[in-house]
mmCIF file of C-alpha atoms and ligand atoms in Angstrom:
data_model
loop_
_atom_site.group_PDB
_atom_site.id
_atom_site.type_symbol
_atom_site.label_atom_id
_atom_site.label_comp_id
_atom_site.label_asym_id
_atom_site.label_seq_id
_atom_site.Cartn_x
_atom_site.Cartn_y
_atom_site.Cartn_z
ATOM 1 C CA MET A 1 65.341 -17.116 -14.091
ATOM 2 C CA ILE A 2 61.763 -17.904 -13.118
ATOM 3 C CA HIS A 3 59.021 -17.719 -15.714
ATOM 4 C CA ILE A 4 56.621 -14.811 -15.176
ATOM 5 C CA PRO A 5 54.096 -14.474 -18.038
ATOM 6 C CA ARG A 6 53.014 -11.172 -19.634
ATOM 7 C CA SER A 7 49.583 -10.318 -20.992
ATOM 8 C CA VAL A 8 49.881 -7.270 -23.275
ATOM 9 C CA GLU A 9 52.399 -6.402 -25.995
ATOM 10 C CA TRP A 10 52.500 -3.407 -28.359
ATOM 11 C CA HIS A 11 53.492 -3.925 -32.024
ATOM 12 C CA ASP A 12 53.103 -0.471 -33.705
ATOM 13 C CA THR A 13 50.119 -1.445 -35.897
ATOM 14 C CA HIS A 14 48.287 -3.598 -33.324
ATOM 15 C CA LEU A 15 48.619 -5.054 -29.864
ATOM 16 C CA THR A 16 48.646 -8.674 -28.830
ATOM 17 C CA ILE A 17 47.073 -9.981 -25.668
ATOM 18 C CA LEU A 18 47.264 -13.317 -23.944
ATOM 19 C CA ASN A 19 43.691 -14.624 -24.177
ATOM 20 C CA GLN A 20 42.875 -15.089 -20.501
ATOM 21 C CA GLN A 21 39.577 -16.766 -21.366
ATOM 22 C CA ALA A 22 41.424 -19.650 -23.044
ATOM 23 C CA LEU A 23 43.762 -20.341 -20.110
ATOM 24 C CA PRO A 24 44.906 -22.670 -18.642
ATOM 25 C CA HIS A 25 44.381 -25.208 -21.428
ATOM 26 C CA LYS A 26 45.368 -23.028 -24.366
ATOM 27 C CA THR A 27 48.098 -20.381 -24.419
ATOM 28 C CA GLU A 28 46.698 -18.238 -27.195
ATOM 29 C CA TYR A 29 47.685 -14.713 -28.234
ATOM 30 C CA LEU A 30 45.111 -12.503 -29.948
ATOM 31 C CA GLU A 31 45.854 -9.588 -32.263
ATOM 32 C CA LEU A 32 43.760 -6.523 -31.458
ATOM 33 C CA LYS A 33 43.731 -4.348 -34.563
ATOM 34 C CA ASP A 34 41.363 -1.543 -33.670
ATOM 35 C CA ILE A 35 39.562 0.119 -30.805
ATOM 36 C CA HIS A 36 36.554 -2.226 -31.101
ATOM 37 C CA ASP A 37 38.779 -5.274 -30.714
ATOM 38 C CA VAL A 38 40.212 -3.681 -27.570
ATOM 39 C CA TRP A 39 36.769 -2.818 -26.151
ATOM 40 C CA ASN A 40 35.577 -6.384 -26.750
ATOM 41 C CA ALA A 41 38.673 -7.963 -25.244
ATOM 42 C CA ILE A 42 38.206 -5.921 -22.060
ATOM 43 C CA ALA A 43 34.435 -6.469 -21.809
ATOM 44 C CA THR A 44 34.726 -10.235 -22.351
ATOM 45 C CA LEU A 45 37.630 -10.624 -19.869
ATOM 46 C CA LYS A 46 40.141 -11.741 -22.495
ATOM 47 C CA VAL A 47 42.323 -9.101 -20.904
ATOM 48 C CA ARG A 48 41.438 -8.455 -17.275
ATOM 49 C CA GLY A 49 42.785 -7.281 -13.947
ATOM 50 C CA ALA A 50 42.745 -3.574 -13.147
ATOM 51 C CA PRO A 51 46.238 -2.486 -14.319
ATOM 52 C CA ALA A 52 46.166 -4.716 -17.431
ATOM 53 C CA ILE A 53 42.812 -3.262 -18.459
ATOM 54 C CA GLY A 54 44.303 0.232 -18.181
ATOM 55 C CA ILE A 55 47.350 -0.741 -20.242
ATOM 56 C CA ALA A 56 45.250 -2.383 -22.985
ATOM 57 C CA ALA A 57 42.885 0.602 -23.132
ATOM 58 C CA ALA A 58 45.805 3.027 -23.386
ATOM 59 C CA TYR A 59 47.133 1.126 -26.393
ATOM 60 C CA GLY A 60 43.588 1.010 -27.786
ATOM 61 C CA LEU A 61 43.408 4.796 -27.749
ATOM 62 C CA ALA A 62 46.867 5.111 -29.334
ATOM 63 C CA LEU A 63 45.767 2.632 -32.010
ATOM 64 C CA ALA A 64 42.605 4.639 -32.725
ATOM 65 C CA ALA A 65 44.625 7.849 -33.080
ATOM 66 C CA ASN A 66 47.060 6.235 -35.509
ATOM 67 C CA GLN A 67 44.182 5.088 -37.713
ATOM 68 C CA TYR A 68 42.640 8.552 -38.171
ATOM 69 C CA GLU A 69 43.607 10.294 -41.407
ATOM 70 C CA THR A 70 43.310 13.958 -40.564
ATOM 71 C CA ASP A 71 45.688 16.902 -40.290
ATOM 72 C CA ASP A 72 43.339 18.784 -38.005
ATOM 73 C CA LEU A 73 44.545 18.501 -34.408
ATOM 74 C CA ASP A 74 41.264 19.735 -32.888
ATOM 75 C CA GLU A 75 39.330 17.161 -34.884
ATOM 76 C CA LEU A 76 41.694 14.415 -33.707
ATOM 77 C CA LYS A 77 41.283 15.509 -30.078
ATOM 78 C CA GLN A 78 37.487 15.543 -30.378
ATOM 79 C CA ARG A 79 37.434 12.070 -31.874
ATOM 80 C CA LEU A 80 39.774 10.768 -29.192
ATOM 81 C CA GLN A 81 37.574 12.187 -26.450
ATOM 82 C CA LYS A 82 34.710 10.084 -27.843
ATOM 83 C CA ASP A 83 37.026 7.076 -28.120
ATOM 84 C CA ARG A 84 38.080 7.621 -24.519
ATOM 85 C CA ASP A 85 34.427 7.474 -23.410
ATOM 86 C CA TYR A 86 33.791 4.403 -25.560
ATOM 87 C CA LEU A 87 36.743 2.468 -24.089
ATOM 88 C CA ALA A 88 35.794 3.659 -20.589
ATOM 89 C CA SER A 89 32.374 2.029 -21.055
ATOM 90 C CA ALA A 90 33.889 -1.468 -21.355
ATOM 91 C CA ARG A 91 33.912 -2.067 -17.569
ATOM 92 C CA PRO A 92 32.850 0.213 -14.681
ATOM 93 C CA THR A 93 34.670 -0.764 -11.482
ATOM 94 C CA ALA A 94 38.459 -0.776 -11.980
ATOM 95 C CA VAL A 95 39.541 2.850 -11.846
ATOM 96 C CA ASN A 96 42.820 2.070 -13.653
ATOM 97 C CA LEU A 97 40.831 2.014 -16.907
ATOM 98 C CA PHE A 98 39.777 5.662 -16.542
ATOM 99 C CA TRP A 99 43.113 6.660 -15.020
ATOM 100 C CA ALA A 100 45.067 5.342 -18.024
ATOM 101 C CA LEU A 101 42.693 6.790 -20.622
ATOM 102 C CA ASP A 102 42.694 10.214 -18.955
ATOM 103 C CA ARG A 103 46.458 10.142 -18.708
ATOM 104 C CA LEU A 104 46.648 9.586 -22.473
ATOM 105 C CA ILE A 105 44.202 12.401 -23.230
ATOM 106 C CA GLN A 106 46.147 14.700 -20.898
ATOM 107 C CA SER A 107 49.451 13.787 -22.597
ATOM 108 C CA ILE A 108 48.408 15.489 -25.840
ATOM 109 C CA ALA A 109 46.977 18.646 -24.288
ATOM 110 C CA ASP A 110 49.960 20.683 -25.544
ATOM 111 C CA ALA A 111 50.625 18.794 -28.800
ATOM 112 C CA SER A 112 51.258 21.092 -31.742
ATOM 113 C CA SER A 113 50.481 18.706 -34.614
ATOM 114 C CA VAL A 114 48.580 15.515 -35.385
ATOM 115 C CA ASN A 115 51.806 13.609 -35.900
ATOM 116 C CA GLU A 116 53.228 14.779 -32.614
ATOM 117 C CA ALA A 117 49.992 13.793 -30.836
ATOM 118 C CA LYS A 118 50.016 10.324 -32.379
ATOM 119 C CA THR A 119 53.621 9.704 -31.331
ATOM 120 C CA THR A 120 53.009 11.081 -27.837
ATOM 121 C CA LEU A 121 50.040 8.769 -27.303
ATOM 122 C CA VAL A 122 52.037 5.676 -28.200
ATOM 123 C CA HIS A 123 54.915 6.770 -25.976
ATOM 124 C CA GLU A 124 52.586 7.499 -23.059
ATOM 125 C CA ALA A 125 50.909 4.082 -23.350
ATOM 126 C CA ILE A 126 54.328 2.372 -23.421
ATOM 127 C CA ARG A 127 55.365 4.463 -20.405
ATOM 128 C CA ILE A 128 52.271 3.337 -18.462
ATOM 129 C CA GLN A 129 53.185 -0.284 -19.135
ATOM 130 C CA ILE A 130 56.862 0.116 -18.217
ATOM 131 C CA GLU A 131 56.004 2.052 -15.059
ATOM 132 C CA ASP A 132 53.497 -0.600 -14.017
ATOM 133 C CA GLU A 133 56.142 -3.317 -14.115
ATOM 134 C CA ASP A 134 58.366 -1.214 -11.893
ATOM 135 C CA THR A 135 55.446 -0.400 -9.617
ATOM 136 C CA CYS A 136 54.520 -4.055 -9.202
ATOM 137 C CA GLN A 137 58.095 -4.954 -8.358
ATOM 138 C CA GLN A 138 58.131 -2.328 -5.617
ATOM 139 C CA ILE A 139 54.751 -3.495 -4.299
ATOM 140 C CA GLY A 140 56.204 -6.998 -4.181
ATOM 141 C CA GLU A 141 59.238 -5.868 -2.156
ATOM 142 C CA HIS A 142 57.066 -3.967 0.333
ATOM 143 C CA ALA A 143 54.602 -6.836 0.602
ATOM 144 C CA LEU A 144 57.432 -9.285 1.175
ATOM 145 C CA SER A 145 58.641 -7.222 4.137
ATOM 146 C CA LEU A 146 55.232 -7.836 5.753
ATOM 147 C CA LEU A 147 54.914 -11.465 4.736
ATOM 148 C CA LYS A 148 58.437 -12.770 5.257
ATOM 149 C CA ASN A 149 57.568 -14.609 8.463
ATOM 150 C CA LYS A 150 54.185 -15.704 7.176
ATOM 151 C CA LYS A 151 54.576 -18.753 5.017
ATOM 152 C CA ARG A 152 50.993 -19.836 4.307
ATOM 153 C CA VAL A 153 49.101 -17.124 2.526
ATOM 154 C CA MET A 154 45.622 -17.089 0.982
ATOM 155 C CA THR A 155 44.512 -15.073 -2.035
ATOM 156 C CA ILE A 156 41.449 -14.697 -4.254
ATOM 157 C CA CYS A 157 40.995 -14.000 -7.973
ATOM 158 C CA ASN A 158 44.108 -13.237 -10.005
ATOM 159 C CA ALA A 159 46.104 -10.192 -8.991
ATOM 160 C CA GLY A 160 49.124 -11.651 -10.731
ATOM 161 C CA SER A 161 51.494 -10.956 -13.565
ATOM 162 C CA ILE A 162 48.852 -11.285 -16.275
ATOM 163 C CA ALA A 163 46.582 -8.814 -14.463
ATOM 164 C CA THR A 164 49.347 -6.175 -14.682
ATOM 165 C CA ALA A 165 52.421 -5.384 -16.782
ATOM 166 C CA ARG A 166 54.399 -8.029 -14.846
ATOM 167 C CA TYR A 167 54.716 -9.509 -11.309
ATOM 168 C CA GLY A 168 51.179 -8.557 -10.297
ATOM 169 C CA THR A 169 50.188 -6.899 -7.039
ATOM 170 C CA ALA A 170 48.980 -9.493 -4.515
ATOM 171 C CA LEU A 171 51.114 -12.186 -6.199
ATOM 172 C CA ALA A 172 54.204 -9.978 -6.572
ATOM 173 C CA PRO A 173 55.707 -10.891 -3.161
ATOM 174 C CA PHE A 174 55.652 -14.566 -4.123
ATOM 175 C CA TYR A 175 57.586 -13.897 -7.344
ATOM 176 C CA ILE A 176 60.066 -11.616 -5.576
ATOM 177 C CA ALA A 177 60.492 -14.246 -2.849
ATOM 178 C CA LYS A 178 61.085 -16.931 -5.465
ATOM 179 C CA GLU A 179 63.748 -14.777 -7.121
ATOM 180 C CA LYS A 180 65.439 -14.609 -3.692
ATOM 181 C CA ASP A 181 65.037 -18.365 -3.170
ATOM 182 C CA MET A 182 62.440 -17.929 -0.424
ATOM 183 C CA ASP A 183 59.412 -20.182 -0.398
ATOM 184 C CA PHE A 184 55.730 -19.529 0.241
ATOM 185 C CA HIS A 185 52.735 -21.793 0.184
ATOM 186 C CA VAL A 186 49.886 -19.982 -1.560
ATOM 187 C CA PHE A 187 46.259 -21.075 -1.141
ATOM 188 C CA ALA A 188 44.254 -19.835 -4.138
ATOM 189 C CA LEU A 189 40.467 -19.591 -4.047
ATOM 190 C CA GLU A 190 38.978 -20.815 -7.316
ATOM 191 C CA THR A 191 36.962 -17.563 -7.578
ATOM 192 C CA ARG A 192 33.538 -18.258 -8.989
ATOM 193 C CA PRO A 193 31.894 -17.363 -11.257
ATOM 194 C CA VAL A 194 34.604 -17.216 -13.930
ATOM 195 C CA LEU A 195 37.387 -18.962 -12.020
ATOM 196 C CA GLN A 196 40.291 -16.535 -12.235
ATOM 197 C CA GLY A 197 41.852 -18.297 -9.251
ATOM 198 C CA ALA A 198 41.544 -21.837 -10.608
ATOM 199 C CA ARG A 199 42.421 -20.991 -14.211
ATOM 200 C CA LEU A 200 44.902 -18.127 -13.916
ATOM 201 C CA THR A 201 46.508 -17.832 -10.472
ATOM 202 C CA THR A 202 47.405 -21.514 -10.235
ATOM 203 C CA TRP A 203 48.669 -21.474 -13.864
ATOM 204 C CA GLU A 204 50.915 -18.463 -13.250
ATOM 205 C CA LEU A 205 52.332 -19.636 -9.940
ATOM 206 C CA MET A 206 52.947 -23.210 -11.063
ATOM 207 C CA GLN A 207 54.981 -21.989 -14.062
ATOM 208 C CA ALA A 208 57.194 -20.032 -11.691
ATOM 209 C CA GLY A 209 57.598 -23.075 -9.436
ATOM 210 C CA ILE A 210 55.676 -21.452 -6.573
ATOM 211 C CA ASP A 211 53.855 -23.847 -4.263
ATOM 212 C CA VAL A 212 50.108 -23.319 -4.786
ATOM 213 C CA THR A 213 47.067 -25.216 -3.551
ATOM 214 C CA LEU A 214 43.660 -24.683 -5.132
ATOM 215 C CA ILE A 215 40.522 -24.635 -2.975
ATOM 216 C CA THR A 216 36.923 -23.733 -3.758
ATOM 217 C CA ASP A 217 35.567 -20.475 -2.405
ATOM 218 C CA ASN A 218 33.447 -22.144 0.270
ATOM 219 C CA MET A 219 36.503 -23.896 1.729
ATOM 220 C CA ALA A 220 38.131 -20.661 2.898
ATOM 221 C CA ALA A 221 37.104 -20.706 6.601
ATOM 222 C CA HIS A 222 37.879 -24.398 7.036
ATOM 223 C CA THR A 223 41.235 -24.004 5.277
ATOM 224 C CA ILE A 224 42.294 -20.968 7.331
ATOM 225 C CA LYS A 225 41.576 -23.023 10.450
ATOM 226 C CA THR A 226 42.971 -26.394 9.467
ATOM 227 C CA LYS A 227 45.960 -25.285 7.386
ATOM 228 C CA ASN A 228 46.995 -22.478 9.744
ATOM 229 C CA ILE A 229 46.865 -19.706 7.177
ATOM 230 C CA ASP A 230 49.101 -16.830 8.354
ATOM 231 C CA ALA A 231 47.750 -13.971 6.223
ATOM 232 C CA ILE A 232 45.450 -13.041 3.351
ATOM 233 C CA ILE A 233 46.567 -10.775 0.505
ATOM 234 C CA VAL A 234 44.356 -9.487 -2.317
ATOM 235 C CA GLY A 235 44.474 -6.944 -5.129
ATOM 236 C CA ALA A 236 42.121 -4.018 -5.729
ATOM 237 C CA ASP A 237 40.035 -2.637 -8.543
ATOM 238 C CA ARG A 238 39.403 0.654 -6.798
ATOM 239 C CA ILE A 239 40.349 2.016 -3.397
ATOM 240 C CA ALA A 240 38.160 4.914 -2.228
ATOM 241 C CA ALA A 241 39.573 7.924 -0.341
ATOM 242 C CA ASN A 242 38.640 6.338 3.009
ATOM 243 C CA GLY A 243 40.347 3.021 2.155
ATOM 244 C CA ASP A 244 37.180 1.056 1.354
ATOM 245 C CA THR A 245 38.313 -1.351 -1.361
ATOM 246 C CA ALA A 246 36.458 -2.883 -4.305
ATOM 247 C CA ASN A 247 37.939 -6.173 -5.424
ATOM 248 C CA LYS A 248 36.694 -9.468 -6.840
ATOM 249 C CA ILE A 249 33.462 -10.766 -5.331
ATOM 250 C CA GLY A 250 34.332 -12.847 -2.271
ATOM 251 C CA THR A 251 37.078 -10.520 -1.025
ATOM 252 C CA PHE A 252 34.807 -8.955 1.628
ATOM 253 C CA GLY A 253 34.020 -12.409 3.010
ATOM 254 C CA LEU A 254 37.743 -13.192 3.264
ATOM 255 C CA ALA A 255 38.326 -9.938 5.162
ATOM 256 C CA LEU A 256 35.619 -10.924 7.669
ATOM 257 C CA LEU A 257 37.269 -14.321 8.052
ATOM 258 C CA ALA A 258 40.665 -12.697 8.616
ATOM 259 C CA LYS A 259 39.133 -10.699 11.459
ATOM 260 C CA ALA A 260 37.442 -13.789 12.927
ATOM 261 C CA PHE A 261 40.722 -15.742 12.859
ATOM 262 C CA ASN A 262 42.829 -12.753 13.911
ATOM 263 C CA ILE A 263 45.172 -12.881 10.902
ATOM 264 C CA PRO A 264 46.254 -9.859 8.809
ATOM 265 C CA PHE A 265 44.293 -8.880 5.715
ATOM 266 C CA TYR A 266 46.424 -6.978 3.194
ATOM 267 C CA VAL A 267 45.407 -5.101 0.041
ATOM 268 C CA ALA A 268 48.214 -4.717 -2.536
ATOM 269 C CA ALA A 269 47.608 -2.107 -5.239
ATOM 270 C CA PRO A 270 49.306 0.643 -7.238
ATOM 271 C CA LEU A 271 48.483 4.324 -6.764
ATOM 272 C CA SER A 272 46.608 4.091 -10.077
ATOM 273 C CA SER A 273 43.982 1.982 -8.264
ATOM 274 C CA ILE A 274 43.454 4.628 -5.561
ATOM 275 C CA ASP A 275 40.641 7.012 -6.433
ATOM 276 C CA LEU A 276 40.624 9.965 -4.052
ATOM 277 C CA LYS A 277 37.666 11.440 -5.960
ATOM 278 C CA THR A 278 35.535 8.492 -4.787
ATOM 279 C CA LYS A 279 34.924 9.245 -1.134
ATOM 280 C CA THR A 280 33.742 5.856 0.179
ATOM 281 C CA GLY A 281 33.045 2.351 -1.037
ATOM 282 C CA GLN A 282 29.365 3.221 -1.420
ATOM 283 C CA ASP A 283 30.306 5.469 -4.332
ATOM 284 C CA ILE A 284 32.155 2.731 -6.249
ATOM 285 C CA PRO A 285 30.090 1.389 -9.177
ATOM 286 C CA ILE A 286 29.877 -2.386 -8.900
ATOM 287 C CA GLU A 287 29.747 -4.208 -12.217
ATOM 288 C CA GLU A 288 26.993 -6.785 -12.649
ATOM 289 C CA ARG A 289 27.684 -9.367 -15.319
ATOM 290 C CA SER A 290 25.571 -11.809 -17.280
ATOM 291 C CA ALA A 291 23.530 -14.603 -15.675
ATOM 292 C CA GLU A 292 25.293 -17.164 -17.896
ATOM 293 C CA GLU A 293 28.520 -16.685 -15.933
ATOM 294 C CA ILE A 294 26.696 -18.315 -13.019
ATOM 295 C CA THR A 295 24.318 -20.734 -14.742
ATOM 296 C CA TYR A 296 27.076 -22.255 -16.895
ATOM 297 C CA ILE A 297 30.517 -23.606 -16.034
ATOM 298 C CA ALA A 298 32.824 -24.097 -19.039
ATOM 299 C CA GLY A 299 29.813 -24.158 -21.379
ATOM 300 C CA VAL A 300 27.862 -26.693 -19.311
ATOM 301 C CA SER A 301 24.527 -25.615 -17.828
ATOM 302 C CA ILE A 302 24.387 -26.178 -14.045
ATOM 303 C CA ALA A 303 21.091 -24.489 -13.115
ATOM 304 C CA PRO A 304 17.455 -24.563 -14.227
ATOM 305 C CA LYS A 305 16.803 -22.518 -17.339
ATOM 306 C CA ASP A 306 15.465 -19.023 -16.508
ATOM 307 C CA VAL A 307 16.437 -19.176 -12.820
ATOM 308 C CA ASN A 308 16.801 -15.703 -11.262
ATOM 309 C CA VAL A 309 20.464 -14.774 -10.958
ATOM 310 C CA TYR A 310 22.378 -11.981 -9.204
ATOM 311 C CA ASN A 311 25.952 -11.665 -10.465
ATOM 312 C CA PRO A 312 27.943 -8.789 -8.939
ATOM 313 C CA ALA A 313 31.553 -9.061 -10.145
ATOM 314 C CA PHE A 314 33.028 -7.159 -7.167
ATOM 315 C CA ASP A 315 32.369 -6.381 -3.527
ATOM 316 C CA VAL A 316 33.601 -3.655 -1.213
ATOM 317 C CA THR A 317 35.706 -4.425 1.850
ATOM 318 C CA PRO A 318 35.231 -1.727 4.503
ATOM 319 C CA ASN A 319 38.463 0.030 5.491
ATOM 320 C CA GLU A 320 38.319 -1.130 9.125
ATOM 321 C CA LEU A 321 38.860 -4.726 7.996
ATOM 322 C CA ILE A 322 42.057 -3.868 6.085
ATOM 323 C CA THR A 323 45.250 -4.317 8.127
ATOM 324 C CA ALA A 324 47.377 -2.387 5.605
ATOM 325 C CA ILE A 325 47.389 -1.166 2.016
ATOM 326 C CA ILE A 326 50.624 -1.976 0.203
ATOM 327 C CA THR A 327 51.570 0.384 -2.640
ATOM 328 C CA GLU A 328 54.703 1.151 -4.658
ATOM 329 C CA LYS A 329 55.239 4.170 -2.394
ATOM 330 C CA GLY A 330 55.175 2.062 0.750
ATOM 331 C CA ILE A 331 52.796 0.477 3.242
ATOM 332 C CA VAL A 332 50.003 2.539 4.767
ATOM 333 C CA TYR A 333 47.801 1.869 7.768
ATOM 334 C CA GLY A 334 44.479 3.394 8.785
ATOM 335 C CA PRO A 335 42.996 5.899 9.194
ATOM 336 C CA TYR A 336 43.288 5.767 5.427
ATOM 337 C CA GLU A 337 41.598 9.088 4.669
ATOM 338 C CA GLN A 338 44.733 10.686 6.117
ATOM 339 C CA ALA A 339 47.310 8.164 4.915
ATOM 340 C CA LEU A 340 46.214 7.774 1.278
ATOM 341 C CA PRO A 341 46.457 11.444 0.140
ATOM 342 C CA ARG A 342 50.008 11.580 1.561
ATOM 343 C CA LEU A 343 51.052 8.895 -0.941
ATOM 344 C CA PHE A 344 50.312 11.333 -3.764
ATOM 345 C CA GLU A 345 52.239 14.249 -2.279
ATOM 346 C CA SER A 346 55.392 13.543 -4.275
ATOM 347 C CA GLU A 347 53.351 12.783 -7.439
ATOM 348 C CA HIS A 348 53.005 15.379 -10.199
HETATM 349 O O1 MRU B 401 36.959 -9.284 -13.127
HETATM 350 P P1 MRU B 401 38.465 -9.249 -13.076
HETATM 351 O O2 MRU B 401 39.080 -10.579 -13.321
HETATM 352 O O3 MRU B 401 39.038 -8.151 -13.934
HETATM 353 O O4 MRU B 401 38.773 -8.862 -11.560
HETATM 354 C C1 MRU B 401 40.114 -8.672 -11.188
HETATM 355 C C2 MRU B 401 40.329 -8.442 -9.746
HETATM 356 O O5 MRU B 401 39.405 -8.348 -8.955
HETATM 357 C C3 MRU B 401 41.763 -8.242 -9.304
HETATM 358 O O6 MRU B 401 41.945 -8.670 -7.983
HETATM 359 C C4 MRU B 401 42.125 -6.749 -9.384
HETATM 360 O O7 MRU B 401 41.801 -6.225 -10.629
HETATM 361 C C5 MRU B 401 43.564 -6.518 -9.109
HETATM 362 S S1 MRU B 401 44.603 -7.066 -10.428
HETATM 363 C C6 MRU B 401 46.193 -6.689 -10.007
#
């Protein structure tokens, strides 16, 4: 059995999360006891990665419901609508956050009592988490079918087990391969500013015994050339209806490099990251985070005080640079505006 870490766990009166800000030096679990704890954990990246944010927020809403002492179902629903908007304000780009919250709100549309609504919310949040694990496993199998003859693969950020319920999206094929005794060599970009690649992806893959080499972001072109990288695979925070994909800042640059070196560029993501209501990448809100994420590394100042800083957390890769999008329902190729809606045809 290989070790694949998990990031979120439900415990009836609270949830625990693996504190992703403390990794890799400290494996610390935090108890989130109310909706404010959950909002803060998401906003400060203690729990992060599109599917994991959705899962944590879903539990946050269930937690909030359980803490209300009212017998009035309409009042509960009104309060939860406000709570939904509050949790949705924690981060703007990953659509899984809104998808999960809306799914919870929808789940109690026909509830006939407060108690029934409370139970339904918990069950729906648990279902989202269980389904995500299954989804990631399927993404991993599909991705592996594309990557099986490509042994040296580059990735950015952390689209791994701790960014999801388990297995991850872009990292899932490496776990599935390991379970089948197949080996990959993963090249992980450190992913400035907050180093999800250096701190999280290497940590996860090393625990599972997967061969991983860390490089800095500006080594990507040289490494693709000198280490004969066969393919690039990344996750997604939101895929627009035309296939344009928002993912961690730096992803767009990797897609351009893939084109320049004539290697495939794959996006691995669940259907919950596909937002058909967002027509193109231009309509995806891009989160900008604090200047300190750039002017400090691990608490140490690295730039002049008061320097001007621009810190977009994500970029958008245009659809024409994406070789294929790998989902739990299979692999799709462009033109994505036709292929993506078909994935939802068997969905309810
Ligand atoms: O800012 P983060 O760390 O939440 O950004 C995460 C990413 O960009 C991931 O690649 C994406 O959410 C996919 S996670 C399976």
